[in-house]
Amino acid sequence: MLSGLLKKDKYVLIASAAIVDLIVLCVAWEWIISPLRPGGSWLVLKAVPLIIMLPGVWRANVYTMQWSSMAILIYTTEALTRITEPGWNMWMAILELILSVTVFIALLMYLKPIKAAAKAKAADEAKH
């Protein structure tokens, strides 16, 4: 198991770990720490897209990583919106912001050489 982890790209590991952390944060925030209503709220379902993207990111599926890099911006936007709320919500929003930006940057760093190779291949095919 450890050898499998060591073979993974560092950006895949970083993105996957941050997504897992973001799932835990979203569920804890909306269910336990500071729910909109006592006992939790339906806002806990915001973790579902993260759960859907996690397997594809872990497998380094390029298509999943591309749409995930755009979908994660929703969490960044929510964090920036809720960062002005008082109490625990501010701290949860700061943590959500850090994690979502970490996922975004890790995904972009992984996809950058893949996109460059695709552009080079397209330019090479256009020459012939």
JSON list of C-alpha atoms in Angstrom, two decimals:
[
{"chain": "A", "resi": 1, "resn": "MET", "atom": "CA", "xyz": [0.00, 0.00, 0.00]},
{"chain": "A", "resi": 2, "resn": "LEU", "atom": "CA", "xyz": [2.77, 2.42, 0.87]},
{"chain": "A", "resi": 3, "resn": "SER", "atom": "CA", "xyz": [4.57, 1.68, -2.39]},
{"chain": "A", "resi": 4, "resn": "GLY", "atom": "CA", "xyz": [1.37, 2.61, -4.27]},
{"chain": "A", "resi": 5, "resn": "LEU", "atom": "CA", "xyz": [1.28, 5.95, -2.47]},
{"chain": "A", "resi": 6, "resn": "LEU", "atom": "CA", "xyz": [4.92, 6.61, -3.28]},
{"chain": "A", "resi": 7, "resn": "LYS", "atom": "CA", "xyz": [4.23, 6.07, -6.99]},
{"chain": "A", "resi": 8, "resn": "LYS", "atom": "CA", "xyz": [1.44, 8.67, -7.02]},
{"chain": "A", "resi": 9, "resn": "ASP", "atom": "CA", "xyz": [2.19, 12.13, -8.35]},
{"chain": "A", "resi": 10, "resn": "LYS", "atom": "CA", "xyz": [2.65, 14.64, -5.54]},
{"chain": "A", "resi": 11, "resn": "TYR", "atom": "CA", "xyz": [-0.01, 16.95, -6.95]},
{"chain": "A", "resi": 12, "resn": "VAL", "atom": "CA", "xyz": [-2.54, 14.10, -7.09]},
{"chain": "A", "resi": 13, "resn": "LEU", "atom": "CA", "xyz": [-1.78, 13.31, -3.44]},
{"chain": "A", "resi": 14, "resn": "ILE", "atom": "CA", "xyz": [-2.09, 16.95, -2.39]},
{"chain": "A", "resi": 15, "resn": "ALA", "atom": "CA", "xyz": [-5.36, 17.46, -4.29]},
{"chain": "A", "resi": 16, "resn": "SER", "atom": "CA", "xyz": [-6.84, 14.20, -3.00]},
{"chain": "A", "resi": 17, "resn": "ALA", "atom": "CA", "xyz": [-5.90, 14.93, 0.61]},
{"chain": "A", "resi": 18, "resn": "ALA", "atom": "CA", "xyz": [-7.30, 18.45, 0.39]},
{"chain": "A", "resi": 19, "resn": "ILE", "atom": "CA", "xyz": [-10.55, 17.14, -1.12]},
{"chain": "A", "resi": 20, "resn": "VAL", "atom": "CA", "xyz": [-10.92, 14.61, 1.70]},
{"chain": "A", "resi": 21, "resn": "ASP", "atom": "CA", "xyz": [-10.27, 17.39, 4.21]},
{"chain": "A", "resi": 22, "resn": "LEU", "atom": "CA", "xyz": [-12.81, 19.60, 2.45]},
{"chain": "A", "resi": 23, "resn": "ILE", "atom": "CA", "xyz": [-15.43, 16.83, 2.59]},
{"chain": "A", "resi": 24, "resn": "VAL", "atom": "CA", "xyz": [-14.87, 16.43, 6.34]},
{"chain": "A", "resi": 25, "resn": "LEU", "atom": "CA", "xyz": [-14.97, 20.21, 6.82]},
{"chain": "A", "resi": 26, "resn": "CYS", "atom": "CA", "xyz": [-18.21, 20.66, 4.85]},
{"chain": "A", "resi": 27, "resn": "VAL", "atom": "CA", "xyz": [-20.01, 17.88, 6.72]},
{"chain": "A", "resi": 28, "resn": "ALA", "atom": "CA", "xyz": [-18.74, 18.96, 10.15]},
{"chain": "A", "resi": 29, "resn": "TRP", "atom": "CA", "xyz": [-19.44, 22.63, 9.49]},
{"chain": "A", "resi": 30, "resn": "GLU", "atom": "CA", "xyz": [-23.02, 22.22, 8.32]},
{"chain": "A", "resi": 31, "resn": "TRP", "atom": "CA", "xyz": [-23.98, 19.35, 10.60]},
{"chain": "A", "resi": 32, "resn": "ILE", "atom": "CA", "xyz": [-22.12, 19.84, 13.87]},
{"chain": "A", "resi": 33, "resn": "ILE", "atom": "CA", "xyz": [-19.94, 22.94, 14.27]},
{"chain": "A", "resi": 34, "resn": "SER", "atom": "CA", "xyz": [-22.15, 25.77, 13.03]},
{"chain": "A", "resi": 35, "resn": "PRO", "atom": "CA", "xyz": [-25.25, 24.59, 11.14]},
{"chain": "A", "resi": 36, "resn": "LEU", "atom": "CA", "xyz": [-27.75, 27.08, 9.77]},
{"chain": "A", "resi": 37, "resn": "ARG", "atom": "CA", "xyz": [-30.45, 25.37, 11.84]},
{"chain": "A", "resi": 38, "resn": "PRO", "atom": "CA", "xyz": [-30.08, 23.45, 15.11]},
{"chain": "A", "resi": 39, "resn": "GLY", "atom": "CA", "xyz": [-29.44, 19.79, 14.37]},
{"chain": "A", "resi": 40, "resn": "GLY", "atom": "CA", "xyz": [-27.97, 20.43, 10.92]},
{"chain": "A", "resi": 41, "resn": "SER", "atom": "CA", "xyz": [-29.15, 21.64, 7.55]},
{"chain": "A", "resi": 42, "resn": "TRP", "atom": "CA", "xyz": [-29.47, 20.42, 3.99]},
{"chain": "A", "resi": 43, "resn": "LEU", "atom": "CA", "xyz": [-26.41, 22.50, 3.17]},
{"chain": "A", "resi": 44, "resn": "VAL", "atom": "CA", "xyz": [-24.42, 19.44, 4.25]},
{"chain": "A", "resi": 45, "resn": "LEU", "atom": "CA", "xyz": [-25.14, 18.14, 0.73]},
{"chain": "A", "resi": 46, "resn": "LYS", "atom": "CA", "xyz": [-22.53, 20.53, -0.62]},
{"chain": "A", "resi": 47, "resn": "ALA", "atom": "CA", "xyz": [-20.05, 17.72, 0.09]},
{"chain": "A", "resi": 48, "resn": "VAL", "atom": "CA", "xyz": [-21.64, 15.48, -2.58]},
{"chain": "A", "resi": 49, "resn": "PRO", "atom": "CA", "xyz": [-19.79, 17.00, -5.59]},
{"chain": "A", "resi": 50, "resn": "LEU", "atom": "CA", "xyz": [-16.53, 16.57, -3.68]},
{"chain": "A", "resi": 51, "resn": "ILE", "atom": "CA", "xyz": [-17.34, 12.92, -3.03]},
{"chain": "A", "resi": 52, "resn": "ILE", "atom": "CA", "xyz": [-18.07, 12.47, -6.74]},
{"chain": "A", "resi": 53, "resn": "MET", "atom": "CA", "xyz": [-14.81, 14.07, -7.86]},
{"chain": "A", "resi": 54, "resn": "LEU", "atom": "CA", "xyz": [-12.53, 12.31, -5.38]},
{"chain": "A", "resi": 55, "resn": "PRO", "atom": "CA", "xyz": [-12.20, 8.91, -7.14]},
{"chain": "A", "resi": 56, "resn": "GLY", "atom": "CA", "xyz": [-11.37, 10.52, -10.49]},
{"chain": "A", "resi": 57, "resn": "VAL", "atom": "CA", "xyz": [-8.81, 12.85, -8.95]},
{"chain": "A", "resi": 58, "resn": "TRP", "atom": "CA", "xyz": [-7.24, 9.94, -7.05]},
{"chain": "A", "resi": 59, "resn": "ARG", "atom": "CA", "xyz": [-6.93, 7.97, -10.33]},
{"chain": "A", "resi": 60, "resn": "ALA", "atom": "CA", "xyz": [-5.52, 11.10, -12.03]},
{"chain": "A", "resi": 61, "resn": "ASN", "atom": "CA", "xyz": [-8.27, 11.07, -14.65]},
{"chain": "A", "resi": 62, "resn": "VAL", "atom": "CA", "xyz": [-7.53, 14.15, -16.74]},
{"chain": "A", "resi": 63, "resn": "TYR", "atom": "CA", "xyz": [-11.15, 14.84, -17.65]},
{"chain": "A", "resi": 64, "resn": "THR", "atom": "CA", "xyz": [-12.24, 14.66, -14.00]},
{"chain": "A", "resi": 65, "resn": "MET", "atom": "CA", "xyz": [-9.36, 16.88, -12.97]},
{"chain": "A", "resi": 66, "resn": "GLN", "atom": "CA", "xyz": [-10.34, 19.46, -15.58]},
{"chain": "A", "resi": 67, "resn": "TRP", "atom": "CA", "xyz": [-13.96, 19.77, -14.46]},
{"chain": "A", "resi": 68, "resn": "SER", "atom": "CA", "xyz": [-12.93, 19.51, -10.82]},
{"chain": "A", "resi": 69, "resn": "SER", "atom": "CA", "xyz": [-10.60, 22.48, -11.22]},
{"chain": "A", "resi": 70, "resn": "MET", "atom": "CA", "xyz": [-13.62, 24.55, -12.24]},
{"chain": "A", "resi": 71, "resn": "ALA", "atom": "CA", "xyz": [-16.08, 23.05, -9.75]},
{"chain": "A", "resi": 72, "resn": "ILE", "atom": "CA", "xyz": [-13.75, 23.70, -6.80]},
{"chain": "A", "resi": 73, "resn": "LEU", "atom": "CA", "xyz": [-14.09, 27.42, -7.48]},
{"chain": "A", "resi": 74, "resn": "ILE", "atom": "CA", "xyz": [-17.66, 27.20, -6.15]},
{"chain": "A", "resi": 75, "resn": "TYR", "atom": "CA", "xyz": [-16.20, 26.33, -2.74]},
{"chain": "A", "resi": 76, "resn": "THR", "atom": "CA", "xyz": [-13.73, 29.19, -3.02]},
{"chain": "A", "resi": 77, "resn": "THR", "atom": "CA", "xyz": [-16.59, 31.55, -3.78]},
{"chain": "A", "resi": 78, "resn": "GLU", "atom": "CA", "xyz": [-18.64, 30.25, -0.85]},
{"chain": "A", "resi": 79, "resn": "ALA", "atom": "CA", "xyz": [-15.66, 30.70, 1.47]},
{"chain": "A", "resi": 80, "resn": "LEU", "atom": "CA", "xyz": [-15.10, 34.27, 0.29]},
{"chain": "A", "resi": 81, "resn": "THR", "atom": "CA", "xyz": [-18.79, 35.00, 0.79]},
{"chain": "A", "resi": 82, "resn": "ARG", "atom": "CA", "xyz": [-19.06, 33.47, 4.27]},
{"chain": "A", "resi": 83, "resn": "ILE", "atom": "CA", "xyz": [-15.73, 34.78, 5.59]},
{"chain": "A", "resi": 84, "resn": "THR", "atom": "CA", "xyz": [-17.52, 37.91, 6.84]},
{"chain": "A", "resi": 85, "resn": "GLU", "atom": "CA", "xyz": [-19.86, 35.92, 9.11]},
{"chain": "A", "resi": 86, "resn": "PRO", "atom": "CA", "xyz": [-19.19, 36.06, 12.84]},
{"chain": "A", "resi": 87, "resn": "GLY", "atom": "CA", "xyz": [-17.90, 33.33, 15.12]},
{"chain": "A", "resi": 88, "resn": "TRP", "atom": "CA", "xyz": [-17.04, 29.83, 13.94]},
{"chain": "A", "resi": 89, "resn": "ASN", "atom": "CA", "xyz": [-18.32, 30.52, 10.43]},
{"chain": "A", "resi": 90, "resn": "MET", "atom": "CA", "xyz": [-15.43, 32.88, 9.76]},
{"chain": "A", "resi": 91, "resn": "TRP", "atom": "CA", "xyz": [-12.86, 30.26, 10.81]},
{"chain": "A", "resi": 92, "resn": "MET", "atom": "CA", "xyz": [-14.58, 27.52, 8.83]},
{"chain": "A", "resi": 93, "resn": "ALA", "atom": "CA", "xyz": [-14.67, 29.82, 5.78]},
{"chain": "A", "resi": 94, "resn": "ILE", "atom": "CA", "xyz": [-10.94, 30.56, 6.12]},
{"chain": "A", "resi": 95, "resn": "LEU", "atom": "CA", "xyz": [-10.21, 26.83, 6.28]},
{"chain": "A", "resi": 96, "resn": "GLU", "atom": "CA", "xyz": [-12.50, 26.16, 3.29]},
{"chain": "A", "resi": 97, "resn": "LEU", "atom": "CA", "xyz": [-10.72, 28.89, 1.36]},
{"chain": "A", "resi": 98, "resn": "ILE", "atom": "CA", "xyz": [-7.28, 27.43, 2.10]},
{"chain": "A", "resi": 99, "resn": "LEU", "atom": "CA", "xyz": [-8.35, 23.91, 1.17]},
{"chain": "A", "resi": 100, "resn": "SER", "atom": "CA", "xyz": [-10.20, 24.88, -2.02]},
{"chain": "A", "resi": 101, "resn": "VAL", "atom": "CA", "xyz": [-7.31, 27.02, -3.26]},
{"chain": "A", "resi": 102, "resn": "THR", "atom": "CA", "xyz": [-4.92, 24.16, -2.45]},
{"chain": "A", "resi": 103, "resn": "VAL", "atom": "CA", "xyz": [-7.02, 21.76, -4.54]},
{"chain": "A", "resi": 104, "resn": "PHE", "atom": "CA", "xyz": [-7.23, 24.26, -7.40]},
{"chain": "A", "resi": 105, "resn": "ILE", "atom": "CA", "xyz": [-3.49, 24.92, -7.50]},
{"chain": "A", "resi": 106, "resn": "ALA", "atom": "CA", "xyz": [-2.58, 21.22, -7.20]},
{"chain": "A", "resi": 107, "resn": "LEU", "atom": "CA", "xyz": [-4.92, 20.32, -10.05]},
{"chain": "A", "resi": 108, "resn": "LEU", "atom": "CA", "xyz": [-3.53, 23.07, -12.26]},
{"chain": "A", "resi": 109, "resn": "MET", "atom": "CA", "xyz": [0.05, 22.05, -11.51]},
{"chain": "A", "resi": 110, "resn": "TYR", "atom": "CA", "xyz": [-0.75, 18.46, -12.47]},
{"chain": "A", "resi": 111, "resn": "LEU", "atom": "CA", "xyz": [-2.59, 19.45, -15.66]},
{"chain": "A", "resi": 112, "resn": "LYS", "atom": "CA", "xyz": [-0.07, 22.05, -16.86]},
{"chain": "A", "resi": 113, "resn": "PRO", "atom": "CA", "xyz": [2.45, 19.65, -18.47]},
{"chain": "A", "resi": 114, "resn": "ILE", "atom": "CA", "xyz": [-0.37, 17.55, -19.92]},
{"chain": "A", "resi": 115, "resn": "LYS", "atom": "CA", "xyz": [-1.87, 20.59, -21.59]},
{"chain": "A", "resi": 116, "resn": "ALA", "atom": "CA", "xyz": [1.55, 21.70, -22.88]},
{"chain": "A", "resi": 117, "resn": "ALA", "atom": "CA", "xyz": [2.13, 18.25, -24.39]},
{"chain": "A", "resi": 118, "resn": "ALA", "atom": "CA", "xyz": [-1.29, 18.33, -26.05]},
{"chain": "A", "resi": 119, "resn": "LYS", "atom": "CA", "xyz": [-0.58, 21.76, -27.54]},
{"chain": "A", "resi": 120, "resn": "ALA", "atom": "CA", "xyz": [2.80, 20.59, -28.84]},
{"chain": "A", "resi": 121, "resn": "LYS", "atom": "CA", "xyz": [1.21, 17.52, -30.39]},
{"chain": "A", "resi": 122, "resn": "ALA", "atom": "CA", "xyz": [-1.49, 19.61, -32.07]},
{"chain": "A", "resi": 123, "resn": "ALA", "atom": "CA", "xyz": [1.11, 22.04, -33.41]},
{"chain": "A", "resi": 124, "resn": "ASP", "atom": "CA", "xyz": [3.20, 19.14, -34.72]},
{"chain": "A", "resi": 125, "resn": "GLU", "atom": "CA", "xyz": [0.17, 17.59, -36.44]},
{"chain": "A", "resi": 126, "resn": "ALA", "atom": "CA", "xyz": [-0.72, 20.93, -38.00]},
{"chain": "A", "resi": 127, "resn": "LYS", "atom": "CA", "xyz": [2.73, 21.13, -39.61]},
{"chain": "A", "resi": 128, "resn": "HIS", "atom": "CA", "xyz": [2.29, 17.81, -41.40]}
]
